[in-house]
mmCIF file of C-alpha atoms in Angstrom:
data_model
loop_
_atom_site.group_PDB
_atom_site.id
_atom_site.type_symbol
_atom_site.label_atom_id
_atom_site.label_comp_id
_atom_site.label_asym_id
_atom_site.label_seq_id
_atom_site.Cartn_x
_atom_site.Cartn_y
_atom_site.Cartn_z
ATOM 1 C CA MET A 810 14.907 -10.092 -10.040
ATOM 2 C CA ALA A 811 12.629 -12.515 -11.869
ATOM 3 C CA SER A 812 13.875 -15.416 -9.725
ATOM 4 C CA THR A 813 13.123 -13.546 -6.470
ATOM 5 C CA ASN A 814 9.714 -14.064 -4.901
ATOM 6 C CA LEU A 815 8.546 -10.495 -4.351
ATOM 7 C CA ASN A 816 5.417 -11.747 -2.556
ATOM 8 C CA PRO A 817 3.099 -9.160 -4.162
ATOM 9 C CA ARG A 818 0.159 -8.489 -1.886
ATOM 10 C CA VAL A 819 -2.220 -5.859 -0.636
ATOM 11 C CA VAL A 820 -2.779 -4.791 2.935
ATOM 12 C CA THR A 821 -6.227 -3.341 3.475
ATOM 13 C CA LEU A 822 -5.236 -0.429 5.696
ATOM 14 C CA GLY A 823 -8.782 0.957 5.810
ATOM 15 C CA THR A 824 -11.923 -0.602 4.359
ATOM 16 C CA ALA A 825 -14.721 1.905 5.060
ATOM 17 C CA GLY A 826 -16.004 4.413 2.550
ATOM 18 C CA GLY A 827 -17.893 7.626 3.040
ATOM 19 C CA PRO A 828 -16.965 11.101 4.296
ATOM 20 C CA ARG A 829 -17.949 10.507 7.887
ATOM 21 C CA TRP A 830 -17.087 8.738 11.125
ATOM 22 C CA TRP A 831 -19.563 5.868 11.226
ATOM 23 C CA THR A 832 -21.528 5.531 14.474
ATOM 24 C CA GLY A 833 -23.670 2.835 16.052
ATOM 25 C CA ASP A 834 -23.035 -0.903 16.141
ATOM 26 C CA ASN A 835 -19.578 -1.877 14.827
ATOM 27 C CA ALA A 836 -18.392 1.743 14.975
ATOM 28 C CA GLY A 837 -14.630 2.174 14.881
ATOM 29 C CA LYS A 838 -13.844 -1.235 13.390
ATOM 30 C CA ARG A 839 -13.023 0.099 9.924
ATOM 31 C CA ALA A 840 -10.723 3.026 9.156
ATOM 32 C CA GLY A 841 -11.100 5.251 6.109
ATOM 33 C CA ILE A 842 -10.381 3.821 2.684
ATOM 34 C CA SER A 843 -6.729 3.158 1.928
ATOM 35 C CA THR A 844 -4.900 0.202 0.406
ATOM 36 C CA ALA A 845 -1.205 -0.657 0.451
ATOM 37 C CA VAL A 846 0.010 -2.497 -2.632
ATOM 38 C CA VAL A 847 3.189 -4.181 -1.400
ATOM 39 C CA VAL A 848 5.901 -5.582 -3.672
ATOM 40 C CA GLY A 849 8.953 -6.798 -1.789
ATOM 41 C CA ASP A 850 9.619 -4.034 0.739
ATOM 42 C CA SER A 851 8.104 -1.269 -1.402
ATOM 43 C CA VAL A 852 4.644 0.159 -0.792
ATOM 44 C CA TYR A 853 2.375 1.846 -3.310
ATOM 45 C CA LEU A 854 -0.503 3.511 -1.484
ATOM 46 C CA VAL A 855 -3.924 3.838 -3.099
ATOM 47 C CA ASP A 856 -5.979 6.585 -1.455
ATOM 48 C CA ALA A 857 -5.424 8.248 1.902
ATOM 49 C CA GLY A 858 -8.556 7.985 4.004
ATOM 50 C CA THR A 859 -8.881 8.900 7.631
ATOM 51 C CA GLY A 860 -6.336 7.205 9.881
ATOM 52 C CA VAL A 861 -4.048 6.072 7.076
ATOM 53 C CA GLY A 862 -0.809 7.000 8.863
ATOM 54 C CA ASN A 863 -1.596 4.984 11.976
ATOM 55 C CA GLN A 864 -2.817 2.079 9.867
ATOM 56 C CA LEU A 865 0.398 2.115 7.846
ATOM 57 C CA MET A 866 2.388 1.849 11.091
ATOM 58 C CA LYS A 867 0.178 -0.958 12.419
ATOM 59 C CA ALA A 868 0.829 -2.857 9.193
ATOM 60 C CA GLY A 869 4.563 -2.672 9.867
ATOM 61 C CA PHE A 870 5.431 0.045 7.354
ATOM 62 C CA THR A 871 6.452 3.686 7.484
ATOM 63 C CA PRO A 872 6.440 6.406 4.838
ATOM 64 C CA ALA A 873 10.045 5.361 4.191
ATOM 65 C CA ASN A 874 8.587 2.301 2.427
ATOM 66 C CA LEU A 875 6.456 4.430 0.129
ATOM 67 C CA ARG A 876 7.304 4.818 -3.541
ATOM 68 C CA GLY A 877 4.033 6.358 -4.629
ATOM 69 C CA ILE A 878 0.623 7.554 -3.473
ATOM 70 C CA PHE A 879 -2.161 7.115 -6.028
ATOM 71 C CA LEU A 880 -5.491 8.909 -5.634
ATOM 72 C CA THR A 881 -8.465 7.406 -7.436
ATOM 73 C CA HIS A 882 -10.453 10.640 -7.145
ATOM 74 C CA LEU A 883 -10.553 13.723 -4.983
ATOM 75 C CA HIS A 884 -13.492 13.086 -2.690
ATOM 76 C CA SER A 885 -12.516 13.819 0.894
ATOM 77 C CA ASP A 886 -12.880 10.258 2.188
ATOM 78 C CA HIS A 887 -10.055 9.274 -0.208
ATOM 79 C CA THR A 888 -7.751 12.227 0.488
ATOM 80 C CA ILE A 889 -8.442 13.549 3.989
ATOM 81 C CA ASP A 890 -5.158 12.328 5.502
ATOM 82 C CA LEU A 891 -2.884 13.175 2.577
ATOM 83 C CA ALA A 892 -1.555 16.180 4.483
ATOM 84 C CA SER A 893 -0.756 14.102 7.567
ATOM 85 C CA LEU A 894 1.187 11.593 5.460
ATOM 86 C CA ALA A 895 3.362 14.361 4.074
ATOM 87 C CA ILE A 896 3.796 16.408 7.253
ATOM 88 C CA PHE A 897 4.141 13.635 9.839
ATOM 89 C CA GLY A 898 5.795 11.350 7.310
ATOM 90 C CA MET A 899 8.751 13.632 6.683
ATOM 91 C CA PHE A 900 10.045 12.810 10.187
ATOM 92 C CA THR A 901 10.506 9.166 9.183
ATOM 93 C CA LEU A 902 12.102 9.660 5.762
ATOM 94 C CA PRO A 903 15.819 8.976 5.391
ATOM 95 C CA ALA A 904 18.089 11.523 3.768
ATOM 96 C CA GLY A 905 18.673 10.815 0.121
ATOM 97 C CA LYS A 906 15.380 8.974 -0.446
ATOM 98 C CA ALA A 907 13.893 9.736 -3.859
ATOM 99 C CA PRO A 908 10.777 11.936 -3.658
ATOM 100 C CA ILE A 909 7.545 10.019 -3.195
ATOM 101 C CA SER A 910 5.203 10.529 -6.134
ATOM 102 C CA ILE A 911 1.647 11.670 -5.446
ATOM 103 C CA ILE A 912 -0.380 10.940 -8.573
ATOM 104 C CA GLY A 913 -4.052 11.716 -9.003
ATOM 105 C CA PRO A 914 -6.756 13.485 -11.006
ATOM 106 C CA GLY A 915 -6.188 16.895 -12.499
ATOM 107 C CA ASP A 916 -8.419 19.951 -12.320
ATOM 108 C CA ARG A 917 -11.989 19.049 -13.259
ATOM 109 C CA GLY A 918 -12.110 22.083 -15.496
ATOM 110 C CA ALA A 919 -15.804 22.792 -14.880
ATOM 111 C CA LEU A 920 -18.214 22.680 -11.988
ATOM 112 C CA PRO A 921 -20.641 19.750 -11.965
ATOM 113 C CA PRO A 922 -24.247 20.390 -12.985
ATOM 114 C CA ALA A 923 -26.625 21.129 -10.127
ATOM 115 C CA SER A 924 -28.920 18.399 -8.872
ATOM 116 C CA PRO A 925 -32.221 18.502 -10.760
ATOM 117 C CA ARG A 926 -33.834 18.549 -7.322
ATOM 118 C CA ALA A 927 -32.287 21.940 -6.485
ATOM 119 C CA VAL A 928 -34.922 24.640 -5.994
ATOM 120 C CA ALA A 929 -32.287 27.367 -6.360
ATOM 121 C CA ALA A 930 -28.857 27.295 -7.951
ATOM 122 C CA PRO A 931 -26.318 26.278 -5.249
ATOM 123 C CA GLN A 932 -23.376 28.651 -5.001
ATOM 124 C CA PRO A 933 -19.900 27.105 -5.271
ATOM 125 C CA LEU A 934 -17.191 27.531 -2.650
ATOM 126 C CA TYR A 935 -14.054 29.369 -3.750
ATOM 127 C CA PRO A 936 -15.320 30.275 -7.232
ATOM 128 C CA GLN A 937 -11.871 31.604 -8.141
ATOM 129 C CA ASN A 938 -10.497 28.037 -7.899
ATOM 130 C CA PRO A 939 -13.451 25.668 -7.435
ATOM 131 C CA THR A 940 -12.043 22.392 -8.795
ATOM 132 C CA PRO A 941 -8.305 22.084 -8.022
ATOM 133 C CA GLY A 942 -6.516 18.930 -9.105
ATOM 134 C CA THR A 943 -4.026 16.827 -7.180
ATOM 135 C CA ALA A 944 -0.959 19.054 -7.632
ATOM 136 C CA SER A 945 -2.860 22.206 -6.719
ATOM 137 C CA MET A 946 -4.583 20.541 -3.773
ATOM 138 C CA PHE A 947 -1.274 19.337 -2.347
ATOM 139 C CA GLU A 948 0.265 22.797 -2.741
ATOM 140 C CA HIS A 949 -2.674 24.377 -0.931
ATOM 141 C CA LEU A 950 -2.538 21.801 1.867
ATOM 142 C CA MET A 951 1.119 22.515 2.477
ATOM 143 C CA GLN A 952 0.478 26.266 2.326
ATOM 144 C CA ALA A 953 -2.281 25.862 4.939
ATOM 145 C CA TYR A 954 0.298 24.335 7.290
ATOM 146 C CA ALA A 955 3.024 26.880 6.505
ATOM 147 C CA THR A 956 3.151 28.121 10.116
ATOM 148 C CA ASP A 957 3.934 24.643 11.398
ATOM 149 C CA LEU A 958 6.264 23.759 8.538
ATOM 150 C CA ASN A 959 8.291 26.950 8.759
ATOM 151 C CA ASP A 960 8.712 26.501 12.516
ATOM 152 C CA ARG A 961 10.198 23.076 11.919
ATOM 153 C CA VAL A 962 12.279 23.962 8.867
ATOM 154 C CA ILE A 963 13.731 27.166 10.340
ATOM 155 C CA ASP A 964 13.956 26.366 14.059
ATOM 156 C CA ALA A 965 14.339 22.565 14.193
ATOM 157 C CA LEU A 966 16.210 22.292 10.861
ATOM 158 C CA ARG A 967 13.753 19.706 9.626
ATOM 159 C CA PRO A 968 13.335 18.892 5.932
ATOM 160 C CA SER A 969 10.475 20.298 3.918
ATOM 161 C CA PRO A 970 7.787 17.896 2.699
ATOM 162 C CA LEU A 971 8.132 19.646 -0.654
ATOM 163 C CA ASP A 972 11.567 18.000 -0.898
ATOM 164 C CA HIS A 973 10.177 14.537 -0.207
ATOM 165 C CA PHE A 974 6.813 14.475 -1.994
ATOM 166 C CA ALA A 975 6.152 15.371 -5.629
ATOM 167 C CA ALA A 976 2.503 15.806 -6.614
ATOM 168 C CA SER A 977 1.361 15.584 -10.232
ATOM 169 C CA ASP A 978 -1.888 15.349 -12.177
ATOM 170 C CA ILE A 979 -2.823 12.410 -14.384
ATOM 171 C CA GLN A 980 -3.041 13.574 -17.972
ATOM 172 C CA ILE A 981 -5.981 11.982 -19.786
ATOM 173 C CA PRO A 982 -4.932 10.983 -23.308
ATOM 174 C CA ALA A 983 -6.134 13.267 -26.080
ATOM 175 C CA GLY A 984 -8.755 12.085 -28.516
ATOM 176 C CA THR A 985 -10.706 9.974 -26.023
ATOM 177 C CA GLY A 986 -13.805 12.186 -26.022
ATOM 178 C CA TYR A 987 -13.544 12.825 -22.286
ATOM 179 C CA HIS A 988 -15.461 15.796 -20.908
ATOM 180 C CA PRO A 989 -16.144 16.218 -17.160
ATOM 181 C CA ASN A 990 -19.876 16.826 -17.650
ATOM 182 C CA GLU A 991 -20.805 15.676 -21.136
ATOM 183 C CA ASN A 992 -18.721 12.489 -21.313
ATOM 184 C CA PRO A 993 -16.898 11.677 -18.054
ATOM 185 C CA THR A 994 -16.623 7.944 -18.795
ATOM 186 C CA PRO A 995 -16.061 7.478 -22.549
ATOM 187 C CA GLN A 996 -17.056 4.036 -23.789
ATOM 188 C CA GLY A 997 -14.206 1.964 -25.146
ATOM 189 C CA PHE A 998 -11.682 4.017 -23.207
ATOM 190 C CA ALA A 999 -8.309 2.249 -23.409
ATOM 191 C CA PRO A 1000 -6.341 1.821 -20.165
ATOM 192 C CA PHE A 1001 -3.179 3.922 -20.160
ATOM 193 C CA GLU A 1002 0.068 3.872 -18.228
ATOM 194 C CA ILE A 1003 0.569 6.432 -15.456
ATOM 195 C CA TYR A 1004 3.602 5.045 -13.599
ATOM 196 C CA ARG A 1005 6.386 2.510 -14.028
ATOM 197 C CA ASP A 1006 9.435 1.387 -12.088
ATOM 198 C CA GLU A 1007 11.399 -1.858 -11.939
ATOM 199 C CA LEU A 1008 8.735 -3.498 -9.740
ATOM 200 C CA VAL A 1009 5.351 -2.346 -11.052
ATOM 201 C CA THR A 1010 3.548 -0.881 -14.004
ATOM 202 C CA VAL A 1011 0.430 1.096 -13.105
ATOM 203 C CA THR A 1012 -2.339 1.642 -15.632
ATOM 204 C CA ALA A 1013 -5.541 3.632 -15.204
ATOM 205 C CA THR A 1014 -8.978 3.971 -16.697
ATOM 206 C CA LEU A 1015 -11.870 6.359 -16.208
ATOM 207 C CA VAL A 1016 -14.739 5.021 -14.109
ATOM 208 C CA LYS A 1017 -18.272 6.179 -13.387
ATOM 209 C CA HIS A 1018 -18.674 8.118 -10.152
ATOM 210 C CA PRO A 1019 -20.835 11.162 -10.878
ATOM 211 C CA PRO A 1020 -20.681 13.996 -10.260
ATOM 212 C CA ILE A 1021 -16.921 13.892 -9.686
ATOM 213 C CA ALA A 1022 -14.665 13.745 -12.707
ATOM 214 C CA PRO A 1023 -12.205 12.472 -13.504
ATOM 215 C CA ALA A 1024 -12.443 9.343 -11.374
ATOM 216 C CA PHE A 1025 -9.972 6.514 -11.938
ATOM 217 C CA ALA A 1026 -9.447 2.825 -11.293
ATOM 218 C CA PHE A 1027 -5.866 1.559 -11.146
ATOM 219 C CA ARG A 1028 -4.196 -1.720 -12.063
ATOM 220 C CA PHE A 1029 -0.795 -2.734 -10.705
ATOM 221 C CA ASP A 1030 1.051 -5.344 -12.752
ATOM 222 C CA THR A 1031 4.131 -7.087 -11.401
ATOM 223 C CA ALA A 1032 6.183 -9.975 -12.757
ATOM 224 C CA GLN A 1033 4.332 -12.267 -10.361
ATOM 225 C CA GLY A 1034 0.735 -11.063 -10.325
ATOM 226 C CA SER A 1035 -1.699 -8.187 -10.725
ATOM 227 C CA VAL A 1036 -4.232 -6.305 -8.649
ATOM 228 C CA THR A 1037 -6.958 -3.951 -9.867
ATOM 229 C CA ILE A 1038 -8.516 -1.382 -7.524
ATOM 230 C CA SER A 1039 -11.858 0.018 -8.636
ATOM 231 C CA GLY A 1040 -11.971 3.314 -6.809
ATOM 232 C CA ASP A 1041 -15.539 4.545 -6.398
ATOM 233 C CA THR A 1042 -17.693 3.582 -9.343
ATOM 234 C CA ALA A 1043 -21.028 2.392 -10.554
ATOM 235 C CA PRO A 1044 -20.864 -0.674 -12.824
ATOM 236 C CA CYS A 1045 -18.594 0.310 -15.670
ATOM 237 C CA GLN A 1046 -17.317 -1.439 -18.811
ATOM 238 C CA ASN A 1047 -14.081 0.530 -18.630
ATOM 239 C CA LEU A 1048 -13.280 -1.145 -15.316
ATOM 240 C CA ILE A 1049 -14.002 -4.595 -16.746
ATOM 241 C CA ALA A 1050 -11.540 -3.904 -19.561
ATOM 242 C CA LEU A 1051 -8.872 -2.731 -17.103
ATOM 243 C CA ALA A 1052 -9.368 -5.763 -14.855
ATOM 244 C CA LYS A 1053 -9.303 -8.455 -17.576
ATOM 245 C CA GLY A 1054 -7.548 -11.525 -16.192
ATOM 246 C CA THR A 1055 -6.466 -9.777 -13.002
ATOM 247 C CA ASP A 1056 -5.384 -11.945 -10.099
ATOM 248 C CA LEU A 1057 -7.161 -9.777 -7.533
ATOM 249 C CA LEU A 1058 -9.969 -7.272 -7.939
ATOM 250 C CA LEU A 1059 -10.634 -4.946 -5.018
ATOM 251 C CA HIS A 1060 -14.056 -3.463 -5.663
ATOM 252 C CA GLU A 1061 -16.141 -0.985 -3.730
ATOM 253 C CA ALA A 1062 -19.556 -2.045 -2.415
ATOM 254 C CA ILE A 1063 -22.555 -0.295 -0.926
ATOM 255 C CA ASP A 1064 -25.491 -1.660 1.043
ATOM 256 C CA PHE A 1065 -28.426 -0.234 -0.908
ATOM 257 C CA ASP A 1066 -30.842 -1.500 1.760
ATOM 258 C CA TRP A 1067 -29.061 0.856 4.170
ATOM 259 C CA VAL A 1068 -29.462 3.717 1.673
ATOM 260 C CA GLN A 1069 -33.208 3.147 1.671
ATOM 261 C CA ARG A 1070 -33.363 2.905 5.465
ATOM 262 C CA ALA A 1071 -31.202 5.992 5.981
ATOM 263 C CA TYR A 1072 -32.856 8.323 3.492
ATOM 264 C CA GLY A 1073 -36.074 6.806 2.179
ATOM 265 C CA SER A 1074 -38.431 8.084 4.858
ATOM 266 C CA VAL A 1075 -36.748 11.447 5.532
ATOM 267 C CA GLY A 1076 -38.694 13.235 2.837
ATOM 268 C CA THR A 1077 -36.365 16.195 2.307
ATOM 269 C CA VAL A 1078 -34.871 17.319 -0.987
ATOM 270 C CA GLU A 1079 -31.402 16.719 0.484
ATOM 271 C CA ALA A 1080 -32.261 13.124 1.375
ATOM 272 C CA GLN A 1081 -33.634 12.467 -2.098
ATOM 273 C CA ALA A 1082 -30.507 13.969 -3.670
ATOM 274 C CA SER A 1083 -28.341 11.709 -1.490
ATOM 275 C CA MET A 1084 -30.278 8.666 -2.647
ATOM 276 C CA ASP A 1085 -29.900 9.777 -6.254
ATOM 277 C CA HIS A 1086 -26.141 10.060 -5.791
ATOM 278 C CA HIS A 1087 -25.671 6.662 -4.161
ATOM 279 C CA ARG A 1088 -27.729 4.867 -6.798
ATOM 280 C CA ALA A 1089 -25.911 6.542 -9.694
ATOM 281 C CA SER A 1090 -22.382 6.313 -8.329
ATOM 282 C CA HIS A 1091 -21.886 3.039 -6.445
ATOM 283 C CA THR A 1092 -22.052 -0.741 -6.815
ATOM 284 C CA SER A 1093 -23.897 -3.461 -4.913
ATOM 285 C CA PRO A 1094 -22.137 -6.702 -3.943
ATOM 286 C CA GLU A 1095 -24.133 -8.549 -6.618
ATOM 287 C CA GLN A 1096 -23.000 -6.061 -9.257
ATOM 288 C CA ALA A 1097 -19.381 -6.304 -8.104
ATOM 289 C CA ILE A 1098 -19.573 -10.081 -8.465
ATOM 290 C CA GLU A 1099 -20.888 -9.758 -12.005
ATOM 291 C CA ILE A 1100 -18.073 -7.344 -12.860
ATOM 292 C CA ALA A 1101 -15.504 -9.776 -11.447
ATOM 293 C CA HIS A 1102 -16.997 -12.606 -13.492
ATOM 294 C CA GLN A 1103 -16.913 -10.566 -16.697
ATOM 295 C CA ALA A 1104 -13.306 -9.538 -16.019
ATOM 296 C CA GLY A 1105 -12.227 -13.095 -15.219
ATOM 297 C CA ALA A 1106 -10.749 -12.039 -11.880
ATOM 298 C CA ARG A 1107 -9.293 -14.899 -9.853
ATOM 299 C CA THR A 1108 -10.151 -13.292 -6.490
ATOM 300 C CA LEU A 1109 -12.724 -10.638 -5.595
ATOM 301 C CA ALA A 1110 -12.429 -8.638 -2.380
ATOM 302 C CA LEU A 1111 -15.040 -6.070 -1.395
ATOM 303 C CA HIS A 1112 -13.840 -2.885 0.261
ATOM 304 C CA HIS A 1113 -14.801 0.809 0.552
ATOM 305 C CA LEU A 1114 -17.789 -0.612 2.395
ATOM 306 C CA VAL A 1115 -20.705 1.791 2.866
ATOM 307 C CA PRO A 1116 -21.797 2.034 5.532
ATOM 308 C CA GLY A 1117 -18.658 1.113 7.419
ATOM 309 C CA THR A 1118 -20.781 -0.433 10.183
ATOM 310 C CA THR A 1119 -22.796 -2.928 8.129
ATOM 311 C CA PRO A 1120 -22.400 -6.385 9.742
ATOM 312 C CA LEU A 1121 -19.908 -8.653 8.024
ATOM 313 C CA SER A 1122 -22.653 -11.231 7.507
ATOM 314 C CA VAL A 1123 -24.469 -8.889 5.093
ATOM 315 C CA TRP A 1124 -21.479 -8.784 2.767
ATOM 316 C CA GLU A 1125 -20.553 -12.449 3.214
ATOM 317 C CA ALA A 1126 -24.077 -13.570 2.317
ATOM 318 C CA HIS A 1127 -23.139 -13.139 -1.357
ATOM 319 C CA ALA A 1128 -20.102 -15.436 -1.290
ATOM 320 C CA GLY A 1129 -21.822 -18.327 -3.061
ATOM 321 C CA LYS A 1130 -22.545 -16.175 -6.108
ATOM 322 C CA PHE A 1131 -18.875 -15.879 -7.111
ATOM 323 C CA SER A 1132 -17.056 -18.741 -8.785
ATOM 324 C CA GLY A 1133 -13.600 -17.688 -7.587
ATOM 325 C CA GLN A 1134 -12.293 -16.723 -4.186
ATOM 326 C CA TYR A 1135 -14.580 -14.169 -2.507
ATOM 327 C CA LEU A 1136 -13.301 -12.059 0.387
ATOM 328 C CA VAL A 1137 -14.619 -9.314 2.649
ATOM 329 C CA PRO A 1138 -11.409 -8.185 4.352
ATOM 330 C CA ASN A 1139 -11.136 -6.435 7.657
ATOM 331 C CA ASP A 1140 -8.696 -3.599 8.230
ATOM 332 C CA LEU A 1141 -5.039 -4.702 8.144
ATOM 333 C CA ASP A 1142 -5.772 -7.992 6.371
ATOM 334 C CA THR A 1143 -3.156 -9.177 3.872
ATOM 335 C CA ILE A 1144 -4.285 -10.600 0.512
ATOM 336 C CA SER A 1145 -1.759 -12.138 -1.829
ATOM 337 C CA PHE A 1146 -2.097 -11.538 -5.560
ATOM 338 C CA SER A 1147 0.932 -13.665 -6.351
ATOM 339 C CA ARG A 1148 0.552 -16.289 -9.059
ATOM 340 C CA VAL A 1149 3.801 -17.820 -7.751
ATOM 341 C CA ASN A 1150 2.350 -18.383 -4.290
ATOM 342 C CA SER A 1151 -0.895 -19.724 -5.760
ATOM 343 C CA GLU A 1152 0.940 -22.187 -7.976
ATOM 344 C CA MET A 1153 3.062 -23.362 -5.055
ATOM 345 C CA ALA A 1154 -0.029 -23.858 -2.890
ATOM 346 C CA ALA A 1155 -1.809 -25.770 -5.667
ATOM 347 C CA ALA A 1156 1.180 -28.060 -6.084
ATOM 348 C CA ARG A 1157 1.189 -29.130 -2.437
#
């Protein structure tokens, strides 16, 4: 296996962040956030934003290529098409294929604190189960589609997605000091392994994306290169530690000038709370570049772009600030993180 060039790469299936369909200029050019980590013919999917199934097909893959689906956190823009992957995907899965792992955050365990701008205590939805984790969420999604699924299982003799997908929660190591409200991003948190097969080892760390917790970044190490995917985060030392020496860092980015334009003059409590959230939970291109420098990343690619309609020139204007390769990929771009390919190109 070591002598085979596995051509490790990512395909940026969707590069827009945010729980919305972006409108205006450049609308529709970027699908919801989702990244395919490809090693040989195997695909490891990170997040399942809107349109992920169609994007996977456009990239030349099907769910039959999937070995795992990894969710950085449970905000809707990262999970909204998880159900479609499982329900539509089961029609493309061959008999005998090992179940596809769905791995993501567990139950938060406590509701987040209310915004200090709240004039009255907001009431939670579904107080009997207000913060389900990945396994519980997937079970509830499949239960919501039980009418459809039972029609197909009983009448059309189709397989059940429960036979082809296995959802589990990431267990945060004990003794780290993690608490969803009091300490969601412990300093000095050591990356820990969450998945391994003969092609990849996946490690995770906790990142800073209040109020949601836990929120993870993931690193995929192969024999021929590594990629680190930030998930949604403000600048975070834990991410720098995870990404040390990585060949490719995919980092989220937000246009804070847009935040000011969108909310600054509205004057409502809701608008001010939205500005508070964006400033506390996201990263500017300049900050992402500094993180990449501190981590020693060979290549930095910005994705999870907010808003999804910001002109490419706004993001590319920062290219000269990074000493390595700086990319702002479009949807369905392929980015190699292979040291083998890089060494071969350098030798030419």
